[in-house]
Amino acid sequence: MRLGIIGAMVEEITPLLEKFGEHKKIQVGGNTYYEITKGVHKIFIAYSKIGKVHAALTVSTMILHFQCEKIIFSGVAGGLNADLKVGDLLLAEKLCQHDVDITAFGHPLGFIPESKVYIEADKNLNALAKQVAKAQGIDLQQGIIASGDAFIADSEKKQWIISNFKADAVEMEGASVAVVCDLLQVPFCVLRSISDSADGSADVSFDEFLESSAKRSAEFVLKMCESLLEA
């Protein structure tokens, strides 16, 4: 198997690289990809840099250049659902782009012609994530993740995203990964650990909890990797 794992920031992949140990660095398109060999399997890890464009480029490179057969995105997100607290793990059932707006042409928010508002994550990878959570005694929550090229730290904008997309969490990359994987027919899942509440205190909370939340998400992805490579 050839597996791709992406984070948006260096903090989101550092725990993975530390765990896997020996790796080879490969430069493609201005980014570094870390290749790890596990028996007959290959794992490619990269932090895309923040935002939908960088994430789309990174996942496209993993699929088209490195021939990755499955993609896992691991990182942090702002909580929209009041039941989500800092450190909670959220598995995306589906993802949308909250900053896409061509309503002037009669389309719904988030819709792009020849596409759709919501992209569903792979059911098999999500089922595996649930199995890992159960085995580890982890409360893995599920929901809708909204992505956009803005860090949400405003209660009014937060409520707007909730109202229009019924989203449970917000971040800046997941939906673009979903779009690419959906078009190229590659199974994917997006796992996020909550780092802030996407409100007026989000910037402070994010800085304080980024590392611990990213590590929690990465540790969970490691368990998923173990299960995938043993299958």
PDB file of C-alpha atoms in Angstrom:
ATOM      1  CA  MET A   1       0.000   0.000   0.000  1.00  0.00           C
ATOM      2  CA  ARG A   2       1.018   3.586  -0.630  1.00  0.00           C
ATOM      3  CA  LEU A   3      -0.493   5.830   2.042  1.00  0.00           C
ATOM      4  CA  GLY A   4      -0.467   9.635   2.139  1.00  0.00           C
ATOM      5  CA  ILE A   5      -0.738  11.586   5.402  1.00  0.00           C
ATOM      6  CA  ILE A   6      -1.102  15.366   5.367  1.00  0.00           C
ATOM      7  CA  GLY A   7      -1.112  18.097   7.983  1.00  0.00           C
ATOM      8  CA  ALA A   8      -1.345  21.804   7.291  1.00  0.00           C
ATOM      9  CA  MET A   9       1.420  22.854   9.710  1.00  0.00           C
ATOM     10  CA  VAL A  10       4.729  21.424  10.828  1.00  0.00           C
ATOM     11  CA  GLU A  11       3.279  20.885  14.318  1.00  0.00           C
ATOM     12  CA  GLU A  12       0.714  18.528  12.808  1.00  0.00           C
ATOM     13  CA  ILE A  13       3.221  16.116  11.246  1.00  0.00           C
ATOM     14  CA  THR A  14       6.154  16.320  13.682  1.00  0.00           C
ATOM     15  CA  PRO A  15       4.693  13.676  16.039  1.00  0.00           C
ATOM     16  CA  LEU A  16       4.269  11.334  13.061  1.00  0.00           C
ATOM     17  CA  LEU A  17       7.842  11.783  11.833  1.00  0.00           C
ATOM     18  CA  GLU A  18       9.184  11.272  15.354  1.00  0.00           C
ATOM     19  CA  LYS A  19       7.244   8.029  15.677  1.00  0.00           C
ATOM     20  CA  PHE A  20       8.168   6.615  12.258  1.00  0.00           C
ATOM     21  CA  GLY A  21      11.828   7.585  12.596  1.00  0.00           C
ATOM     22  CA  GLU A  22      13.984   7.036   9.521  1.00  0.00           C
ATOM     23  CA  HIS A  23      12.688   8.729   6.385  1.00  0.00           C
ATOM     24  CA  LYS A  24      13.776  10.106   3.037  1.00  0.00           C
ATOM     25  CA  LYS A  25      13.100  13.717   2.016  1.00  0.00           C
ATOM     26  CA  ILE A  26      11.826  14.438  -1.490  1.00  0.00           C
ATOM     27  CA  GLN A  27      11.255  17.948  -2.868  1.00  0.00           C
ATOM     28  CA  VAL A  28       8.337  18.431  -5.268  1.00  0.00           C
ATOM     29  CA  GLY A  29       6.583  21.683  -6.183  1.00  0.00           C
ATOM     30  CA  GLY A  30       8.258  23.742  -3.497  1.00  0.00           C
ATOM     31  CA  ASN A  31       7.307  21.348  -0.715  1.00  0.00           C
ATOM     32  CA  THR A  32       9.012  18.536   1.191  1.00  0.00           C
ATOM     33  CA  TYR A  33       7.585  15.021   1.228  1.00  0.00           C
ATOM     34  CA  TYR A  34       8.849  12.493   3.733  1.00  0.00           C
ATOM     35  CA  GLU A  35       8.947   8.912   2.454  1.00  0.00           C
ATOM     36  CA  ILE A  36       8.861   6.083   4.984  1.00  0.00           C
ATOM     37  CA  THR A  37       9.233   2.403   4.122  1.00  0.00           C
ATOM     38  CA  LYS A  38       7.432  -0.189   6.231  1.00  0.00           C
ATOM     39  CA  GLY A  39       8.046  -3.613   4.724  1.00  0.00           C
ATOM     40  CA  VAL A  40       6.241  -3.661   1.382  1.00  0.00           C
ATOM     41  CA  HIS A  41       4.378  -0.449   2.232  1.00  0.00           C
ATOM     42  CA  LYS A  42       5.239   3.188   1.565  1.00  0.00           C
ATOM     43  CA  ILE A  43       4.006   6.121   3.648  1.00  0.00           C
ATOM     44  CA  PHE A  44       4.328   9.694   2.401  1.00  0.00           C
ATOM     45  CA  ILE A  45       3.951  12.518   4.917  1.00  0.00           C
ATOM     46  CA  ALA A  46       3.857  16.259   4.272  1.00  0.00           C
ATOM     47  CA  TYR A  47       2.631  19.473   5.783  1.00  0.00           C
ATOM     48  CA  SER A  48       0.913  21.318   2.998  1.00  0.00           C
ATOM     49  CA  LYS A  49       1.108  24.808   4.462  1.00  0.00           C
ATOM     50  CA  ILE A  50      -2.064  26.603   5.444  1.00  0.00           C
ATOM     51  CA  GLY A  51      -5.023  27.061   3.105  1.00  0.00           C
ATOM     52  CA  LYS A  52      -7.044  25.290   0.453  1.00  0.00           C
ATOM     53  CA  VAL A  53      -4.690  25.928  -2.470  1.00  0.00           C
ATOM     54  CA  HIS A  54      -1.655  24.470  -0.718  1.00  0.00           C
ATOM     55  CA  ALA A  55      -3.658  21.512   0.554  1.00  0.00           C
ATOM     56  CA  ALA A  56      -5.026  20.782  -2.933  1.00  0.00           C
ATOM     57  CA  LEU A  57      -1.526  20.924  -4.439  1.00  0.00           C
ATOM     58  CA  THR A  58      -0.133  18.614  -1.771  1.00  0.00           C
ATOM     59  CA  VAL A  59      -2.813  15.965  -2.041  1.00  0.00           C
ATOM     60  CA  SER A  60      -2.670  16.107  -5.849  1.00  0.00           C
ATOM     61  CA  THR A  61       1.098  15.537  -5.695  1.00  0.00           C
ATOM     62  CA  MET A  62       0.653  12.619  -3.323  1.00  0.00           C
ATOM     63  CA  ILE A  63      -1.850  10.952  -5.621  1.00  0.00           C
ATOM     64  CA  LEU A  64      -0.495  11.799  -9.068  1.00  0.00           C
ATOM     65  CA  HIS A  65       3.254  11.841  -8.347  1.00  0.00           C
ATOM     66  CA  PHE A  66       3.650   9.371  -5.474  1.00  0.00           C
ATOM     67  CA  GLN A  67       0.649   7.179  -6.430  1.00  0.00           C
ATOM     68  CA  CYS A  68      -0.867   7.211  -2.942  1.00  0.00           C
ATOM     69  CA  GLU A  69      -3.886   4.921  -2.733  1.00  0.00           C
ATOM     70  CA  LYS A  70      -5.407   6.347   0.447  1.00  0.00           C
ATOM     71  CA  ILE A  71      -5.195   9.782   2.059  1.00  0.00           C
ATOM     72  CA  ILE A  72      -5.507  10.747   5.716  1.00  0.00           C
ATOM     73  CA  PHE A  73      -5.564  14.402   6.769  1.00  0.00           C
ATOM     74  CA  SER A  74      -4.670  15.041  10.404  1.00  0.00           C
ATOM     75  CA  GLY A  75      -4.698  18.325  12.250  1.00  0.00           C
ATOM     76  CA  VAL A  76      -6.617  20.822  14.341  1.00  0.00           C
ATOM     77  CA  ALA A  77      -9.865  22.734  13.882  1.00  0.00           C
ATOM     78  CA  GLY A  78     -12.090  25.299  15.525  1.00  0.00           C
ATOM     79  CA  GLY A  79     -15.146  23.881  17.224  1.00  0.00           C
ATOM     80  CA  LEU A  80     -18.557  25.129  16.094  1.00  0.00           C
ATOM     81  CA  ASN A  81     -20.732  22.553  17.819  1.00  0.00           C
ATOM     82  CA  ALA A  82     -21.174  23.504  21.471  1.00  0.00           C
ATOM     83  CA  ASP A  83     -20.614  19.874  22.454  1.00  0.00           C
ATOM     84  CA  LEU A  84     -17.049  19.954  21.129  1.00  0.00           C
ATOM     85  CA  LYS A  85     -14.364  20.964  23.603  1.00  0.00           C
ATOM     86  CA  VAL A  86     -10.641  21.631  23.153  1.00  0.00           C
ATOM     87  CA  GLY A  87      -8.862  18.311  22.653  1.00  0.00           C
ATOM     88  CA  ASP A  88     -11.914  16.438  21.367  1.00  0.00           C
ATOM     89  CA  LEU A  89     -11.421  14.370  18.201  1.00  0.00           C
ATOM     90  CA  LEU A  90     -13.771  14.879  15.278  1.00  0.00           C
ATOM     91  CA  LEU A  91     -14.042  12.622  12.232  1.00  0.00           C
ATOM     92  CA  ALA A  92     -15.479  14.286   9.123  1.00  0.00           C
ATOM     93  CA  GLU A  93     -18.527  12.542   7.685  1.00  0.00           C
ATOM     94  CA  LYS A  94     -18.615  15.164   4.933  1.00  0.00           C
ATOM     95  CA  LEU A  95     -16.945  18.470   4.140  1.00  0.00           C
ATOM     96  CA  CYS A  96     -17.891  21.750   2.470  1.00  0.00           C
ATOM     97  CA  GLN A  97     -16.340  25.086   1.477  1.00  0.00           C
ATOM     98  CA  HIS A  98     -17.940  27.890   3.463  1.00  0.00           C
ATOM     99  CA  ASP A  99     -16.206  30.621   1.444  1.00  0.00           C
ATOM    100  CA  VAL A 100     -17.561  29.602  -1.965  1.00  0.00           C
ATOM    101  CA  ASP A 101     -20.356  31.977  -2.977  1.00  0.00           C
ATOM    102  CA  ILE A 102     -21.918  32.158  -6.434  1.00  0.00           C
ATOM    103  CA  THR A 103     -25.416  32.704  -5.091  1.00  0.00           C
ATOM    104  CA  ALA A 104     -25.694  35.610  -7.554  1.00  0.00           C
ATOM    105  CA  PHE A 105     -26.298  32.932 -10.204  1.00  0.00           C
ATOM    106  CA  GLY A 106     -28.960  31.147  -8.205  1.00  0.00           C
ATOM    107  CA  HIS A 107     -26.731  28.464  -6.711  1.00  0.00           C
ATOM    108  CA  PRO A 108     -26.668  27.551  -3.007  1.00  0.00           C
ATOM    109  CA  LEU A 109     -23.789  28.655  -0.814  1.00  0.00           C
ATOM    110  CA  GLY A 110     -20.791  26.369  -1.143  1.00  0.00           C
ATOM    111  CA  PHE A 111     -21.815  25.011  -4.542  1.00  0.00           C
ATOM    112  CA  ILE A 112     -19.563  24.901  -7.608  1.00  0.00           C
ATOM    113  CA  PRO A 113     -21.037  23.823 -10.986  1.00  0.00           C
ATOM    114  CA  GLU A 114     -20.257  20.192 -11.845  1.00  0.00           C
ATOM    115  CA  SER A 115     -19.494  19.578  -8.189  1.00  0.00           C
ATOM    116  CA  LYS A 116     -21.572  19.579  -5.000  1.00  0.00           C
ATOM    117  CA  VAL A 117     -21.833  21.403  -1.693  1.00  0.00           C
ATOM    118  CA  TYR A 118     -20.792  18.426   0.464  1.00  0.00           C
ATOM    119  CA  ILE A 119     -18.139  15.802  -0.284  1.00  0.00           C
ATOM    120  CA  GLU A 120     -18.484  12.595   1.756  1.00  0.00           C
ATOM    121  CA  ALA A 121     -15.437  10.978   3.333  1.00  0.00           C
ATOM    122  CA  ASP A 122     -14.644   7.335   2.619  1.00  0.00           C
ATOM    123  CA  LYS A 123     -16.918   5.058   4.615  1.00  0.00           C
ATOM    124  CA  ASN A 124     -14.313   2.299   4.973  1.00  0.00           C
ATOM    125  CA  LEU A 125     -11.623   4.595   6.338  1.00  0.00           C
ATOM    126  CA  ASN A 126     -14.143   6.189   8.664  1.00  0.00           C
ATOM    127  CA  ALA A 127     -15.234   2.732   9.844  1.00  0.00           C
ATOM    128  CA  LEU A 128     -11.599   1.924  10.587  1.00  0.00           C
ATOM    129  CA  ALA A 129     -11.256   5.151  12.555  1.00  0.00           C
ATOM    130  CA  LYS A 130     -14.285   4.181  14.628  1.00  0.00           C
ATOM    131  CA  GLN A 131     -12.803   0.732  15.298  1.00  0.00           C
ATOM    132  CA  VAL A 132      -9.518   2.296  16.429  1.00  0.00           C
ATOM    133  CA  ALA A 133     -11.397   4.717  18.687  1.00  0.00           C
ATOM    134  CA  LYS A 134     -13.388   1.892  20.250  1.00  0.00           C
ATOM    135  CA  ALA A 135     -10.271  -0.215  20.852  1.00  0.00           C
ATOM    136  CA  GLN A 136      -8.520   2.783  22.449  1.00  0.00           C
ATOM    137  CA  GLY A 137     -11.519   3.855  24.506  1.00  0.00           C
ATOM    138  CA  ILE A 138     -11.542   7.213  22.710  1.00  0.00           C
ATOM    139  CA  ASP A 139     -14.692   9.271  22.299  1.00  0.00           C
ATOM    140  CA  LEU A 140     -14.459   9.949  18.573  1.00  0.00           C
ATOM    141  CA  GLN A 141     -17.195  12.316  17.444  1.00  0.00           C
ATOM    142  CA  GLN A 142     -18.445  12.667  13.873  1.00  0.00           C
ATOM    143  CA  GLY A 143     -19.847  15.584  11.935  1.00  0.00           C
ATOM    144  CA  ILE A 144     -19.579  18.128   9.160  1.00  0.00           C
ATOM    145  CA  ILE A 145     -16.384  20.105   8.660  1.00  0.00           C
ATOM    146  CA  ALA A 146     -16.445  23.439   6.823  1.00  0.00           C
ATOM    147  CA  SER A 147     -13.278  24.767   5.188  1.00  0.00           C
ATOM    148  CA  GLY A 148     -12.339  28.244   4.010  1.00  0.00           C
ATOM    149  CA  ASP A 149      -9.342  30.484   3.517  1.00  0.00           C
ATOM    150  CA  ALA A 150      -9.827  32.421   6.740  1.00  0.00           C
ATOM    151  CA  PHE A 151      -9.085  31.687  10.382  1.00  0.00           C
ATOM    152  CA  ILE A 152     -12.441  32.042  12.122  1.00  0.00           C
ATOM    153  CA  ALA A 153     -12.170  34.057  15.337  1.00  0.00           C
ATOM    154  CA  ASP A 154     -15.494  35.870  15.302  1.00  0.00           C
ATOM    155  CA  SER A 155     -18.721  34.764  16.975  1.00  0.00           C
ATOM    156  CA  GLU A 156     -20.927  36.278  14.267  1.00  0.00           C
ATOM    157  CA  LYS A 157     -19.057  34.520  11.439  1.00  0.00           C
ATOM    158  CA  LYS A 158     -19.057  31.322  13.472  1.00  0.00           C
ATOM    159  CA  GLN A 159     -22.849  31.429  13.755  1.00  0.00           C
ATOM    160  CA  TRP A 160     -23.169  32.197  10.034  1.00  0.00           C
ATOM    161  CA  ILE A 161     -21.253  29.023   9.147  1.00  0.00           C
ATOM    162  CA  ILE A 162     -23.337  26.967  11.555  1.00  0.00           C
ATOM    163  CA  SER A 163     -26.586  28.375  10.163  1.00  0.00           C
ATOM    164  CA  ASN A 164     -25.703  27.926   6.493  1.00  0.00           C
ATOM    165  CA  PHE A 165     -23.769  24.650   6.550  1.00  0.00           C
ATOM    166  CA  LYS A 166     -24.797  22.895   9.789  1.00  0.00           C
ATOM    167  CA  ALA A 167     -21.069  22.451  10.374  1.00  0.00           C
ATOM    168  CA  ASP A 168     -19.570  21.086  13.573  1.00  0.00           C
ATOM    169  CA  ALA A 169     -16.021  22.384  13.045  1.00  0.00           C
ATOM    170  CA  VAL A 170     -14.164  24.811  10.818  1.00  0.00           C
ATOM    171  CA  GLU A 171     -10.647  24.769   9.364  1.00  0.00           C
ATOM    172  CA  MET A 172      -8.754  25.819   6.241  1.00  0.00           C
ATOM    173  CA  GLU A 173      -7.869  22.697   4.212  1.00  0.00           C
ATOM    174  CA  GLY A 174     -10.076  19.631   4.570  1.00  0.00           C
ATOM    175  CA  ALA A 175     -12.699  20.333   1.911  1.00  0.00           C
ATOM    176  CA  SER A 176     -10.080  20.989  -0.769  1.00  0.00           C
ATOM    177  CA  VAL A 177      -8.494  17.612   0.013  1.00  0.00           C
ATOM    178  CA  ALA A 178     -11.965  16.095  -0.201  1.00  0.00           C
ATOM    179  CA  VAL A 179     -12.626  17.648  -3.620  1.00  0.00           C
ATOM    180  CA  VAL A 180      -9.344  16.387  -5.089  1.00  0.00           C
ATOM    181  CA  CYS A 181      -9.745  12.879  -3.675  1.00  0.00           C
ATOM    182  CA  ASP A 182     -13.355  12.711  -4.830  1.00  0.00           C
ATOM    183  CA  LEU A 183     -12.430  13.721  -8.391  1.00  0.00           C
ATOM    184  CA  LEU A 184      -9.464  11.333  -8.539  1.00  0.00           C
ATOM    185  CA  GLN A 185     -11.464   8.562  -6.828  1.00  0.00           C
ATOM    186  CA  VAL A 186      -9.016   8.049  -3.965  1.00  0.00           C
ATOM    187  CA  PRO A 187     -10.415   7.129  -0.522  1.00  0.00           C
ATOM    188  CA  PHE A 188      -9.782   9.756   2.156  1.00  0.00           C
ATOM    189  CA  CYS A 189     -10.629  10.681   5.694  1.00  0.00           C
ATOM    190  CA  VAL A 190     -10.157  13.890   7.668  1.00  0.00           C
ATOM    191  CA  LEU A 191      -9.488  13.791  11.387  1.00  0.00           C
ATOM    192  CA  ARG A 192      -9.358  16.965  13.465  1.00  0.00           C
ATOM    193  CA  SER A 193      -8.612  17.690  17.097  1.00  0.00           C
ATOM    194  CA  ILE A 194     -10.364  20.779  18.445  1.00  0.00           C
ATOM    195  CA  SER A 195      -7.921  23.581  19.304  1.00  0.00           C
ATOM    196  CA  ASP A 196     -10.303  26.512  19.838  1.00  0.00           C
ATOM    197  CA  SER A 197     -13.941  27.550  19.708  1.00  0.00           C
ATOM    198  CA  ALA A 198     -13.758  29.772  16.594  1.00  0.00           C
ATOM    199  CA  ASP A 199     -14.924  32.834  18.527  1.00  0.00           C
ATOM    200  CA  GLY A 200     -13.366  36.018  19.862  1.00  0.00           C
ATOM    201  CA  SER A 201     -10.831  34.085  21.958  1.00  0.00           C
ATOM    202  CA  ALA A 202      -9.875  31.641  19.196  1.00  0.00           C
ATOM    203  CA  ASP A 203      -6.480  33.182  18.511  1.00  0.00           C
ATOM    204  CA  VAL A 204      -5.402  32.815  22.138  1.00  0.00           C
ATOM    205  CA  SER A 205      -6.813  29.295  22.472  1.00  0.00           C
ATOM    206  CA  PHE A 206      -5.261  28.195  19.183  1.00  0.00           C
ATOM    207  CA  ASP A 207      -1.753  29.268  20.186  1.00  0.00           C
ATOM    208  CA  GLU A 208      -2.125  27.626  23.583  1.00  0.00           C
ATOM    209  CA  PHE A 209      -3.522  24.283  22.458  1.00  0.00           C
ATOM    210  CA  LEU A 210      -2.134  23.835  18.919  1.00  0.00           C
ATOM    211  CA  GLU A 211       0.690  21.491  19.858  1.00  0.00           C
ATOM    212  CA  SER A 212      -1.268  19.299  22.264  1.00  0.00           C
ATOM    213  CA  SER A 213      -4.302  19.066  19.964  1.00  0.00           C
ATOM    214  CA  ALA A 214      -2.140  18.290  16.923  1.00  0.00           C
ATOM    215  CA  LYS A 215      -0.312  15.575  18.863  1.00  0.00           C
ATOM    216  CA  ARG A 216      -3.613  13.999  19.897  1.00  0.00           C
ATOM    217  CA  SER A 217      -4.792  13.854  16.293  1.00  0.00           C
ATOM    218  CA  ALA A 218      -1.439  12.508  15.082  1.00  0.00           C
ATOM    219  CA  GLU A 219      -1.366   9.758  17.705  1.00  0.00           C
ATOM    220  CA  PHE A 220      -4.770   8.607  16.544  1.00  0.00           C
ATOM    221  CA  VAL A 221      -3.617   8.566  12.919  1.00  0.00           C
ATOM    222  CA  LEU A 222      -0.654   6.409  13.921  1.00  0.00           C
ATOM    223  CA  LYS A 223      -3.057   3.809  15.283  1.00  0.00           C
ATOM    224  CA  MET A 224      -4.999   3.947  12.022  1.00  0.00           C
ATOM    225  CA  CYS A 225      -1.759   3.414  10.085  1.00  0.00           C
ATOM    226  CA  GLU A 226      -0.931   0.354  12.138  1.00  0.00           C
ATOM    227  CA  SER A 227      -4.329  -1.146  11.358  1.00  0.00           C
ATOM    228  CA  LEU A 228      -4.144  -0.270   7.651  1.00  0.00           C
ATOM    229  CA  LEU A 229      -0.688  -1.717   7.144  1.00  0.00           C
ATOM    230  CA  GLU A 230      -1.541  -4.901   9.024  1.00  0.00           C
ATOM    231  CA  ALA A 231      -4.662  -5.523   6.935  1.00  0.00           C
TER     232      ALA A 231
END
